[in-house]
Short mmCIF file of C-alpha atoms and ligand atoms in Angstrom, two decimals:
data_model
loop_
_atom_site.label_atom_id
_atom_site.label_comp_id
_atom_site.label_asym_id
_atom_site.label_seq_id
_atom_site.Cartn_x
_atom_site.Cartn_y
_atom_site.Cartn_z
CA MET V 1 -19.91 -11.29 4.45
CA LEU V 2 -22.47 -8.74 5.64
CA HIS V 3 -25.54 -10.40 7.28
CA ILE V 4 -28.38 -8.57 5.92
CA THR V 5 -31.15 -8.88 8.46
CA GLY V 6 -33.69 -6.67 6.57
CA LEU V 7 -34.09 -5.74 3.01
CA SER V 8 -36.90 -3.47 1.48
CA HIS V 9 -37.47 -1.74 -1.72
CA ILE V 10 -39.22 1.67 -1.01
CA ASP V 11 -40.14 4.85 -2.43
CA ILE V 12 -38.81 7.76 -0.40
CA ASP V 13 -42.39 9.77 -1.20
CA GLN V 14 -43.96 6.86 0.80
CA PRO V 15 -45.13 7.85 4.07
CA ILE V 16 -43.62 4.72 5.65
CA PHE V 17 -40.34 6.35 4.99
CA ASN V 18 -39.65 8.92 7.62
CA SER V 19 -37.11 9.54 10.25
CA GLN V 20 -38.93 7.43 12.78
CA SER V 21 -39.18 4.28 10.72
CA ILE V 22 -35.57 4.27 10.35
CA ILE V 23 -34.44 5.57 13.62
CA GLY V 24 -37.11 3.34 14.95
CA LYS V 25 -35.02 0.04 14.11
CA ARG V 26 -32.85 -0.71 16.84
CA SER V 27 -31.75 -4.15 15.02
CA PHE V 28 -28.97 -2.72 12.71
CA ASP V 29 -25.64 -1.58 13.05
CA LEU V 30 -25.04 -0.26 9.56
CA LEU V 31 -27.29 1.07 6.88
CA ILE V 32 -26.58 0.70 3.25
CA ILE V 33 -28.53 2.73 0.84
CA SER V 34 -28.45 1.96 -3.01
CA LYS V 35 -29.94 4.92 -5.36
CA ASN V 36 -31.73 3.89 -8.38
CA TRP V 37 -31.89 0.47 -7.59
CA PRO V 38 -32.10 -2.00 -9.28
CA SER V 39 -31.13 -0.16 -12.64
CA PRO V 40 -27.90 -0.62 -13.82
CA GLY V 41 -25.34 1.74 -12.47
CA ALA V 42 -26.91 1.83 -9.17
CA LYS V 43 -24.85 3.74 -6.66
CA THR V 44 -24.10 2.09 -3.29
CA TRP V 45 -23.57 4.14 0.05
CA LEU V 46 -22.69 2.55 3.40
CA VAL V 47 -23.91 4.75 6.01
CA THR V 48 -23.21 4.27 9.72
CA ASN V 49 -25.43 6.85 11.39
CA PRO V 50 -29.11 6.40 10.16
CA LEU V 51 -29.64 10.02 11.17
CA ILE V 52 -27.24 11.17 8.35
CA ALA V 53 -28.67 8.63 6.10
CA PHE V 54 -32.38 10.02 6.42
CA ARG V 55 -30.91 13.68 5.73
CA SER V 56 -29.05 12.67 2.78
CA LEU V 57 -32.10 11.01 1.37
CA GLN V 58 -34.44 13.82 1.96
CA ASN V 59 -31.82 15.62 -0.35
CA TRP V 60 -32.65 13.45 -3.25
CA GLU V 61 -35.27 13.85 -5.82
CA SER V 62 -38.63 12.59 -4.71
CA GLY V 63 -39.82 9.45 -6.49
CA ARG V 64 -36.47 8.03 -6.78
CA SER V 65 -36.55 4.34 -5.66
CA VAL V 66 -34.19 3.19 -3.06
CA GLU V 67 -33.05 0.01 -1.67
CA VAL V 68 -32.24 0.14 2.12
CA SER V 69 -30.59 -2.83 3.38
CA LEU V 70 -30.02 -3.33 7.32
CA ILE V 71 -27.11 -5.08 8.09
CA LYS V 72 -25.41 -6.56 10.99
CA MET V 73 -22.00 -5.45 12.66
CA LYS V 74 -19.16 -6.83 10.56
CA ASN V 75 -15.94 -7.85 11.82
CA ILE V 76 -13.28 -7.74 9.32
CA LEU V 77 -9.69 -9.58 9.03
CA VAL V 78 -7.21 -7.91 6.40
CA ILE V 79 -4.41 -10.26 5.64
CA GLY V 80 -1.46 -8.74 4.42
CA SER V 81 -2.25 -5.23 6.06
CA THR V 82 1.47 -4.03 5.75
CA GLY V 83 1.40 -3.80 2.00
CA GLN V 84 0.68 -1.01 -0.67
CA ILE V 85 -3.16 -1.68 -0.54
CA GLY V 86 -3.49 -2.99 3.10
CA SER V 87 -1.90 0.06 4.73
CA GLU V 88 -4.81 2.02 3.43
CA LEU V 89 -7.48 -0.49 3.09
CA VAL V 90 -7.46 -0.84 7.11
CA PRO V 91 -7.78 2.61 8.24
CA ALA V 92 -10.60 3.26 5.49
CA LEU V 93 -12.47 -0.01 6.80
CA ARG V 94 -12.15 1.21 10.16
CA THR V 95 -13.54 4.65 9.37
CA TYR V 96 -16.49 3.17 7.42
CA LEU V 97 -17.28 0.99 10.12
CA ASN V 98 -16.97 3.81 12.62
CA GLU V 99 -16.84 1.59 15.49
CA THR V 100 -19.61 -0.65 14.87
CA GLY V 101 -17.43 -3.51 13.98
CA THR V 102 -13.86 -4.46 14.20
CA VAL V 103 -11.11 -4.55 11.68
CA VAL V 104 -8.24 -6.52 12.55
CA ALA V 105 -5.00 -6.04 10.88
CA GLY V 106 -3.38 -9.22 10.03
CA TYR V 107 0.66 -9.06 9.04
CA THR V 108 3.35 -11.40 9.48
CA SER V 109 6.68 -11.46 11.51
CA ARG V 110 8.71 -10.50 8.62
CA THR V 111 6.87 -7.07 8.39
CA PRO V 112 6.01 -4.90 11.53
CA LEU V 113 2.73 -3.01 11.41
CA PRO V 114 2.95 0.68 10.93
CA GLN V 115 2.26 2.49 14.13
CA ASP V 116 -0.86 4.22 13.14
CA ILE V 117 -2.50 1.03 12.29
CA LYS V 118 -1.23 -1.11 15.24
CA GLU V 119 -2.54 1.81 17.65
CA ALA V 120 -5.97 2.34 16.10
CA GLY V 121 -7.48 -1.13 16.47
CA PRO V 122 -6.71 -4.90 17.06
CA SER V 123 -3.81 -6.85 14.95
CA ALA V 124 -3.01 -10.44 14.59
CA LEU V 125 -0.25 -12.23 13.37
CA VAL V 126 -1.39 -14.21 10.34
CA ASN V 127 0.53 -16.39 7.80
CA VAL V 128 -1.60 -17.20 4.93
CA CYS V 129 0.38 -20.44 4.54
CA ASP V 130 -0.34 -21.37 8.07
CA LYS V 131 -3.97 -22.38 8.28
CA ALA V 132 -4.38 -22.44 12.09
CA SER V 133 -2.97 -18.68 12.27
CA ILE V 134 -5.99 -17.63 9.89
CA GLU V 135 -8.58 -19.80 11.85
CA THR V 136 -7.30 -18.34 15.33
CA ALA V 137 -7.95 -14.84 14.22
CA VAL V 138 -11.10 -15.70 12.59
CA LYS V 139 -12.59 -17.29 15.55
CA ASN V 140 -11.03 -14.81 18.27
CA TYR V 141 -12.63 -11.86 16.58
CA GLU V 142 -15.69 -13.64 15.03
CA ILE V 143 -14.71 -12.65 11.62
CA ASP V 144 -17.35 -12.43 8.99
CA THR V 145 -15.12 -10.86 6.08
CA ILE V 146 -11.68 -11.54 5.02
CA TYR V 147 -9.72 -9.37 2.95
CA ASN V 148 -6.91 -11.50 1.79
CA LEU V 149 -4.03 -9.01 0.13
CA ALA V 150 -1.25 -11.79 0.69
CA ALA V 151 0.86 -12.10 -2.45
CA LEU V 152 4.03 -11.88 -4.23
CA LEU V 153 3.78 -9.18 -7.09
CA SER V 154 4.74 -9.73 -10.88
CA ALA V 155 8.41 -8.86 -10.75
CA THR V 156 9.32 -10.47 -7.42
CA ALA V 157 7.17 -13.62 -8.31
CA GLU V 158 9.43 -14.39 -11.18
CA SER V 159 12.59 -14.58 -9.05
CA VAL V 160 10.83 -17.07 -6.49
CA PRO V 161 7.73 -18.83 -8.44
CA LEU V 162 7.26 -21.59 -6.08
CA LYS V 163 6.95 -19.26 -3.25
CA ALA V 164 4.71 -17.02 -5.43
CA TRP V 165 2.47 -19.96 -5.96
CA ASP V 166 2.43 -21.10 -2.09
CA VAL V 167 1.44 -17.62 -1.01
CA GLY V 168 -1.01 -17.06 -3.85
CA ILE V 169 -2.80 -20.42 -4.15
CA ASN V 170 -1.97 -22.50 -1.22
CA GLY V 171 -2.64 -19.51 0.87
CA LEU V 172 -5.74 -18.92 -0.79
CA PHE V 173 -6.94 -22.43 -0.48
CA ASN V 174 -6.54 -22.15 3.36
CA VAL V 175 -8.50 -18.81 3.62
CA LEU V 176 -11.05 -20.28 1.34
CA GLU V 177 -11.38 -23.33 3.70
CA ILE V 178 -11.57 -21.30 6.74
CA ALA V 179 -14.28 -18.94 5.07
CA ARG V 180 -16.17 -21.85 4.00
CA GLU V 181 -16.05 -23.62 7.59
CA ASN V 182 -16.78 -19.94 9.59
CA HIS V 183 -19.12 -18.62 6.88
CA CYS V 184 -16.86 -15.48 5.88
CA SER V 185 -17.13 -13.62 2.78
CA VAL V 186 -13.59 -13.36 0.99
CA PHE V 187 -12.02 -10.74 -1.02
CA THR V 188 -8.97 -11.53 -3.06
CA PRO V 189 -7.62 -9.37 -5.79
CA SER V 190 -6.89 -10.41 -9.06
CA SER V 191 -4.96 -8.15 -11.49
CA ILE V 192 -4.45 -7.23 -14.93
CA GLY V 193 -1.70 -9.71 -14.80
CA ALA V 194 -4.04 -12.43 -15.23
CA PHE V 195 -4.22 -11.52 -18.90
CA GLY V 196 -1.50 -12.73 -21.35
CA PRO V 197 -0.11 -11.94 -24.87
CA ASN V 198 -3.25 -13.34 -26.65
CA THR V 199 -5.68 -11.25 -24.80
CA PRO V 200 -7.31 -8.54 -26.98
CA LYS V 201 -5.22 -5.46 -25.83
CA LEU V 202 -7.74 -2.69 -25.99
CA ASN V 203 -10.83 -2.26 -24.13
CA THR V 204 -10.21 -6.09 -23.05
CA PRO V 205 -13.54 -7.31 -22.13
CA GLN V 206 -14.46 -9.14 -19.03
CA ASP V 207 -14.77 -12.40 -20.34
CA THR V 208 -12.06 -13.29 -22.70
CA ILE V 209 -8.76 -15.28 -23.31
CA MET V 210 -6.56 -15.60 -20.15
CA ARG V 211 -3.41 -17.26 -20.89
CA PRO V 212 -0.68 -15.20 -18.69
CA THR V 213 2.60 -16.18 -19.30
CA THR V 214 4.21 -15.10 -15.87
CA MET V 215 3.74 -16.99 -12.45
CA TYR V 216 1.98 -14.11 -10.86
CA GLY V 217 -0.70 -14.41 -13.94
CA ILE V 218 -1.09 -18.14 -13.53
CA THR V 219 -1.63 -17.66 -9.72
CA LYS V 220 -4.21 -14.72 -10.35
CA VAL V 221 -6.25 -16.97 -13.02
CA THR V 222 -6.06 -19.96 -10.80
CA GLY V 223 -6.94 -17.81 -7.59
CA GLU V 224 -10.16 -16.37 -9.88
CA LEU V 225 -11.18 -19.93 -10.77
CA LEU V 226 -10.54 -21.21 -7.25
CA SER V 227 -12.78 -18.34 -5.57
CA ASN V 228 -15.51 -19.00 -8.35
CA TYR V 229 -15.48 -22.63 -7.46
CA TYR V 230 -16.07 -22.19 -3.61
CA TYR V 231 -18.88 -19.86 -4.56
CA ASN V 232 -20.54 -22.16 -6.76
CA LYS V 233 -20.31 -25.50 -4.82
CA TYR V 234 -20.18 -24.39 -1.35
CA GLU V 235 -21.98 -20.52 -1.59
CA THR V 236 -18.98 -19.10 -0.04
CA ASP V 237 -19.33 -15.62 -0.73
CA THR V 238 -16.30 -14.67 -2.66
CA ARG V 239 -16.02 -11.50 -4.76
CA SER V 240 -12.82 -9.71 -6.37
CA VAL V 241 -11.52 -7.28 -8.73
CA ARG V 242 -8.93 -7.01 -11.33
CA TYR V 243 -6.91 -4.24 -10.34
CA PRO V 244 -4.68 -2.30 -12.66
CA GLY V 245 -1.43 -0.81 -11.54
CA LEU V 246 -2.06 1.10 -8.54
CA ILE V 247 -0.60 4.63 -7.51
CA SER V 248 -0.23 5.72 -4.13
CA TYR V 249 2.21 7.60 -1.88
CA LYS V 250 1.67 5.99 1.77
CA THR V 251 3.28 2.84 1.21
CA PRO V 252 5.74 1.82 -1.56
CA PRO V 253 4.56 -0.87 -3.92
CA GLY V 254 5.92 -4.26 -3.27
CA GLY V 255 7.85 -5.52 -6.50
CA GLY V 256 5.42 -5.01 -9.50
CA THR V 257 5.73 -4.33 -12.96
CA THR V 258 3.96 -1.02 -12.77
CA ASP V 259 6.11 0.35 -9.66
CA TYR V 260 7.47 3.11 -12.08
CA ALA V 261 4.54 4.80 -11.87
CA VAL V 262 4.96 5.49 -8.08
CA GLU V 263 8.62 5.78 -8.22
CA ILE V 264 8.60 8.58 -10.76
CA PHE V 265 6.82 10.96 -8.38
CA TRP V 266 9.57 10.90 -5.46
CA SER V 267 12.10 11.50 -8.06
CA ALA V 268 10.23 14.50 -9.67
CA VAL V 269 9.40 16.05 -6.15
CA LYS V 270 13.17 15.65 -5.06
CA GLY V 271 14.20 17.51 -8.32
CA GLU V 272 16.00 14.33 -9.50
CA PRO V 273 15.98 12.74 -13.19
CA TYR V 274 13.84 9.43 -13.21
CA LYS V 275 15.50 6.33 -14.63
CA CYS V 276 12.68 4.27 -16.12
CA PRO V 277 12.49 0.41 -16.41
CA ILE V 278 9.70 0.38 -18.82
CA ALA V 279 9.92 1.78 -22.47
CA PRO V 280 8.56 5.31 -23.14
CA ASP V 281 5.70 4.13 -25.36
CA THR V 282 4.60 1.02 -23.30
CA PRO V 283 0.85 1.46 -22.24
CA MET V 284 -0.77 0.21 -19.12
CA ASP V 285 -3.93 0.49 -17.21
CA PHE V 286 -3.43 2.32 -13.88
CA MET V 287 -5.75 3.35 -10.95
CA TYR V 288 -5.35 5.90 -8.01
CA MET V 289 -5.47 4.37 -4.45
CA PRO V 290 -8.38 6.09 -3.21
CA ASP V 291 -10.49 4.44 -6.02
CA ALA V 292 -8.86 1.05 -5.53
CA ILE V 293 -9.94 1.52 -1.73
CA ARG V 294 -13.62 2.13 -2.48
CA ALA V 295 -13.89 -0.38 -5.02
CA ALA V 296 -12.46 -2.79 -2.40
CA ILE V 297 -15.28 -1.66 -0.07
CA GLU V 298 -18.24 -1.02 -2.59
CA LEU V 299 -18.03 -4.50 -3.96
CA MET V 300 -18.14 -6.26 -0.72
CA ILE V 301 -21.31 -4.16 0.49
CA ALA V 302 -22.92 -4.47 -3.05
CA ASN V 303 -26.19 -6.41 -3.21
CA PRO V 304 -25.28 -9.94 -4.00
CA GLU V 305 -28.47 -10.47 -6.28
CA ASN V 306 -27.05 -8.17 -8.67
CA LEU V 307 -23.62 -9.64 -9.24
CA LYS V 308 -23.71 -11.87 -12.09
CA HIS V 309 -19.76 -11.87 -12.35
CA ARG V 310 -17.80 -12.53 -9.06
CA ASN V 311 -14.24 -13.22 -9.38
CA SER V 312 -13.13 -11.04 -11.05
CA PHE V 313 -14.47 -7.83 -12.24
CA ASN V 314 -12.36 -5.77 -14.53
CA LEU V 315 -11.59 -2.38 -13.26
CA SER V 316 -10.10 0.61 -14.98
CA ALA V 317 -9.50 4.09 -14.30
CA MET V 318 -6.60 5.54 -16.55
CA SER V 319 -4.33 4.21 -19.16
CA PHE V 320 -1.04 5.77 -20.04
CA THR V 321 2.70 5.42 -21.14
CA PRO V 322 5.78 6.39 -19.17
CA ALA V 323 6.05 9.23 -21.65
CA GLN V 324 2.65 10.43 -21.31
CA LEU V 325 3.10 10.41 -17.42
CA ALA V 326 6.33 12.17 -17.61
CA LYS V 327 4.57 14.85 -19.76
CA SER V 328 1.85 15.41 -17.26
CA ILE V 329 4.23 15.51 -14.42
CA SER V 330 6.24 18.03 -16.50
CA LYS V 331 3.22 20.49 -16.70
CA LYS V 332 3.73 20.87 -13.00
CA ILE V 333 7.40 20.39 -12.44
CA SER V 334 8.80 22.05 -15.82
CA ASP V 335 12.43 20.85 -15.30
CA PHE V 336 11.58 17.18 -14.60
CA LYS V 337 13.79 14.68 -16.61
CA ILE V 338 13.10 11.35 -17.41
CA THR V 339 15.52 8.77 -18.90
CA TYR V 340 15.02 5.09 -19.83
CA GLU V 341 17.07 2.04 -18.68
CA VAL V 342 14.54 -0.81 -19.83
CA ASP V 343 14.50 -3.80 -17.48
CA PRO V 344 13.80 -6.69 -19.88
CA LEU V 345 11.92 -8.69 -17.35
CA ARG V 346 9.40 -5.89 -16.43
CA GLN V 347 9.20 -5.06 -20.15
CA SER V 348 8.57 -8.12 -21.22
CA ILE V 349 5.58 -8.60 -18.48
CA ALA V 350 4.45 -5.09 -19.39
CA GLU V 351 4.07 -6.16 -23.00
CA SER V 352 1.92 -9.22 -22.41
CA TRP V 353 -0.88 -7.18 -20.19
CA PRO V 354 -3.56 -5.46 -21.67
CA ASP V 355 -3.53 -1.56 -22.49
CA SER V 356 -6.95 -0.81 -21.13
CA LEU V 357 -9.80 -2.73 -19.58
CA ASP V 358 -13.33 -2.53 -20.20
CA GLU V 359 -15.23 -2.25 -16.71
CA THR V 360 -18.82 -2.22 -18.04
CA CYS V 361 -19.76 -5.34 -16.10
CA ALA V 362 -18.52 -3.65 -12.73
CA GLU V 363 -20.52 -0.31 -13.64
CA GLU V 364 -23.81 -2.38 -14.37
CA GLU V 365 -23.58 -5.09 -11.61
CA TRP V 366 -22.37 -2.88 -8.64
CA GLY V 367 -22.30 0.70 -9.73
CA TRP V 368 -18.65 1.16 -10.15
CA LYS V 369 -17.36 4.54 -11.23
CA PRO V 370 -13.49 5.75 -10.84
CA GLU V 371 -13.06 9.24 -9.52
CA PHE V 372 -9.73 10.04 -10.67
CA ASP V 373 -8.36 10.35 -14.05
CA MET V 374 -4.44 10.94 -14.84
CA GLU V 375 -4.55 14.67 -14.54
CA ASN V 376 -6.14 14.83 -11.17
CA MET V 377 -4.26 11.97 -9.91
CA VAL V 378 -0.79 13.47 -10.51
CA GLY V 379 -1.87 16.89 -8.98
CA ASP V 380 -2.80 15.10 -5.65
CA MET V 381 0.22 12.77 -5.86
CA LEU V 382 2.83 15.37 -6.15
CA GLU V 383 1.08 17.35 -3.33
CA ASN V 384 1.25 14.49 -0.88
CA VAL V 385 4.68 13.16 -1.82
CA GLN V 386 5.92 16.72 -1.32
CA GLY V 387 4.08 16.66 2.07
CA LEU V 388 5.87 13.41 3.07
CA LEU V 389 9.21 15.16 2.00
CA ASN V 390 8.77 17.92 4.09
CA LYS V 391 7.79 15.70 6.99
CA GLY V 392 11.40 13.92 6.27
CA ASN V 393 10.01 10.69 4.73
CA SER V 394 12.05 9.92 1.67
CA SER V 395 11.19 6.52 0.78
CA SER V 396 9.54 5.49 -2.64
CA LYS V 397 10.87 1.87 -2.65
CA LYS V 398 10.36 -1.11 -0.37
CA GLU V 399 13.51 -1.40 2.20
P1 LIG B 1 2.33 -5.81 -1.35
O1 LIG B 1 3.24 -6.38 -2.10
O2 LIG B 1 2.43 -4.40 -1.26
O3 LIG B 1 1.71 -6.41 -0.08
C1 LIG B 1 1.52 -7.83 -0.02
C2 LIG B 1 1.26 -7.96 1.61
O4 LIG B 1 0.97 -9.63 1.85
C3 LIG B 1 2.40 -7.47 2.48
O5 LIG B 1 1.63 -7.11 3.66
C4 LIG B 1 2.95 -8.77 2.79
O6 LIG B 1 3.62 -8.81 4.13
C5 LIG B 1 1.81 -9.80 2.88
N1 LIG B 1 2.22 -11.16 2.81
C6 LIG B 1 3.17 -11.70 2.19
N2 LIG B 1 3.20 -13.24 2.32
C7 LIG B 1 2.33 -13.39 3.29
C8 LIG B 1 1.94 -14.36 3.79
N3 LIG B 1 2.70 -15.84 3.62
N4 LIG B 1 1.04 -14.66 4.87
C9 LIG B 1 0.37 -13.11 4.96
N5 LIG B 1 0.84 -12.02 4.44
C10 LIG B 1 1.66 -12.11 3.39
O7 LIG B 1 1.01 -6.05 -2.38
P2 LIG B 1 -0.45 -5.12 -2.48
O8 LIG B 1 0.14 -4.23 -3.60
O9 LIG B 1 -0.69 -4.45 -1.42
O10 LIG B 1 -1.30 -5.95 -3.29
C11 LIG B 1 -2.16 -6.79 -2.52
C12 LIG B 1 -2.94 -7.75 -3.40
O11 LIG B 1 -3.57 -6.57 -4.20
C13 LIG B 1 -2.17 -8.51 -4.06
O12 LIG B 1 -2.99 -9.87 -4.40
C14 LIG B 1 -1.69 -7.98 -5.56
O13 LIG B 1 -1.60 -9.05 -6.44
C15 LIG B 1 -3.16 -7.34 -5.77
N6 LIG B 1 -2.85 -6.51 -6.67
C16 LIG B 1 -2.12 -5.23 -6.36
C17 LIG B 1 -1.79 -4.35 -7.38
C18 LIG B 1 -0.86 -3.03 -7.13
O14 LIG B 1 -0.51 -2.27 -8.04
N7 LIG B 1 -0.46 -2.95 -5.78
C19 LIG B 1 -2.37 -4.41 -8.72
C20 LIG B 1 -3.44 -5.55 -9.07
C21 LIG B 1 -3.40 -6.51 -7.93
C1 LIG B 2 2.40 -5.50 -10.53
O1 LIG B 2 2.82 -4.76 -11.26
O2 LIG B 2 2.81 -6.76 -10.38
C2 LIG B 2 1.02 -5.21 -9.92
C3 LIG B 2 -0.02 -5.47 -10.72
C4 LIG B 2 -0.53 -4.78 -11.84
O3 LIG B 2 -0.85 -6.54 -10.54
N1 LIG B 2 0.93 -3.82 -9.61
#
């Protein structure tokens, strides 16, 4: 994880806090500033340029307390960089680090790296089931933070449950062991799939019944427990979130139950009717990818002293049914049509998951707040999918 080399709690009115006192310190590579610390809902910013940090602080109301963390350069390994999340997380982390650290894009021989990721920084062949390949990348690049995104999503996992366990759990064990030996922090996403049919469906609490009925869900609960075990037993800095279904346009989703909420946009923009595999009145929780990426970064730079939970935080942004999403799209594309051909597997998984999660703990412990609701997500998705179609990219599904 981040190596905090200095941590001070200061008042921005105090004379000590002037441009010289920040710029004068040469020992840090990144500056993290958290507003209203340590109150609940404190907001954290990662700033790579101390001058910009100082200017933005001057704009704040005087008298606010702020926490300033001076942290060392980070070298990050992202395992699973070619997926729906990884393909957006790698460029986002590179932008955040702003050349003060290295982001290594891990990929497997089965999935070539997108050109933009390959050209913008280092990459390494990393198979999560092959411990040596993780170790080589960690040692070669002096990695201090691992984002472990390798997994088989819920629908795919049901057709190859042993493989899903191997990648999700034996793979995670490898990552945690390497992290323990090399003092790395680890982020391994969990999911709404960690919950099951006995879980309270509405405003699902952070700590509640977790008896999933899918192999995907079983790997997610086990992964949460294993990650907490490494934190409690070895002080390995593990942190994670329970993502809802993620909506994005850059990379198609990889075989999940919530994939419909991405595919629908491609049909709508192409002027085609969409055949939905989920029944019209089935609610699930969703999040737009920019929020998901921000969460992955903000949690990993959060002050560890404020984290009472670690693996994993409930996250939420919007909850809707296919019919509600179709209606929202129809407001922008009036002749859009949706029909339903329910896939029994995906439908039964969807019905076993919560409708909406309570994310209070994430708000209180690391200041989490989503920016996108359904309406502005729909507008942004339609615009961006149209842009991609104009450029000749027409893929809404994994090849
Ligand atoms: P994805 O299927 O799009 O990508 C998974 C990535 O893992 C791919 O790059 C794949 O090549 C890689 N991978 C598979 N087997 C591997 C192995 N043996 N070694 C190394 N890499 C391997 O998945 P995603 O949507 O990007 O999800 C990433 C993580 O987030 C997963 O843990 C997933 O369960 C979780 N999550 C995703 C969503 C979502 O809606 N996308 C929601 C909740 C949680
Ligand atoms: C899936 O549907 O499997 C994923 C998830 C919500 O974990 N998108």
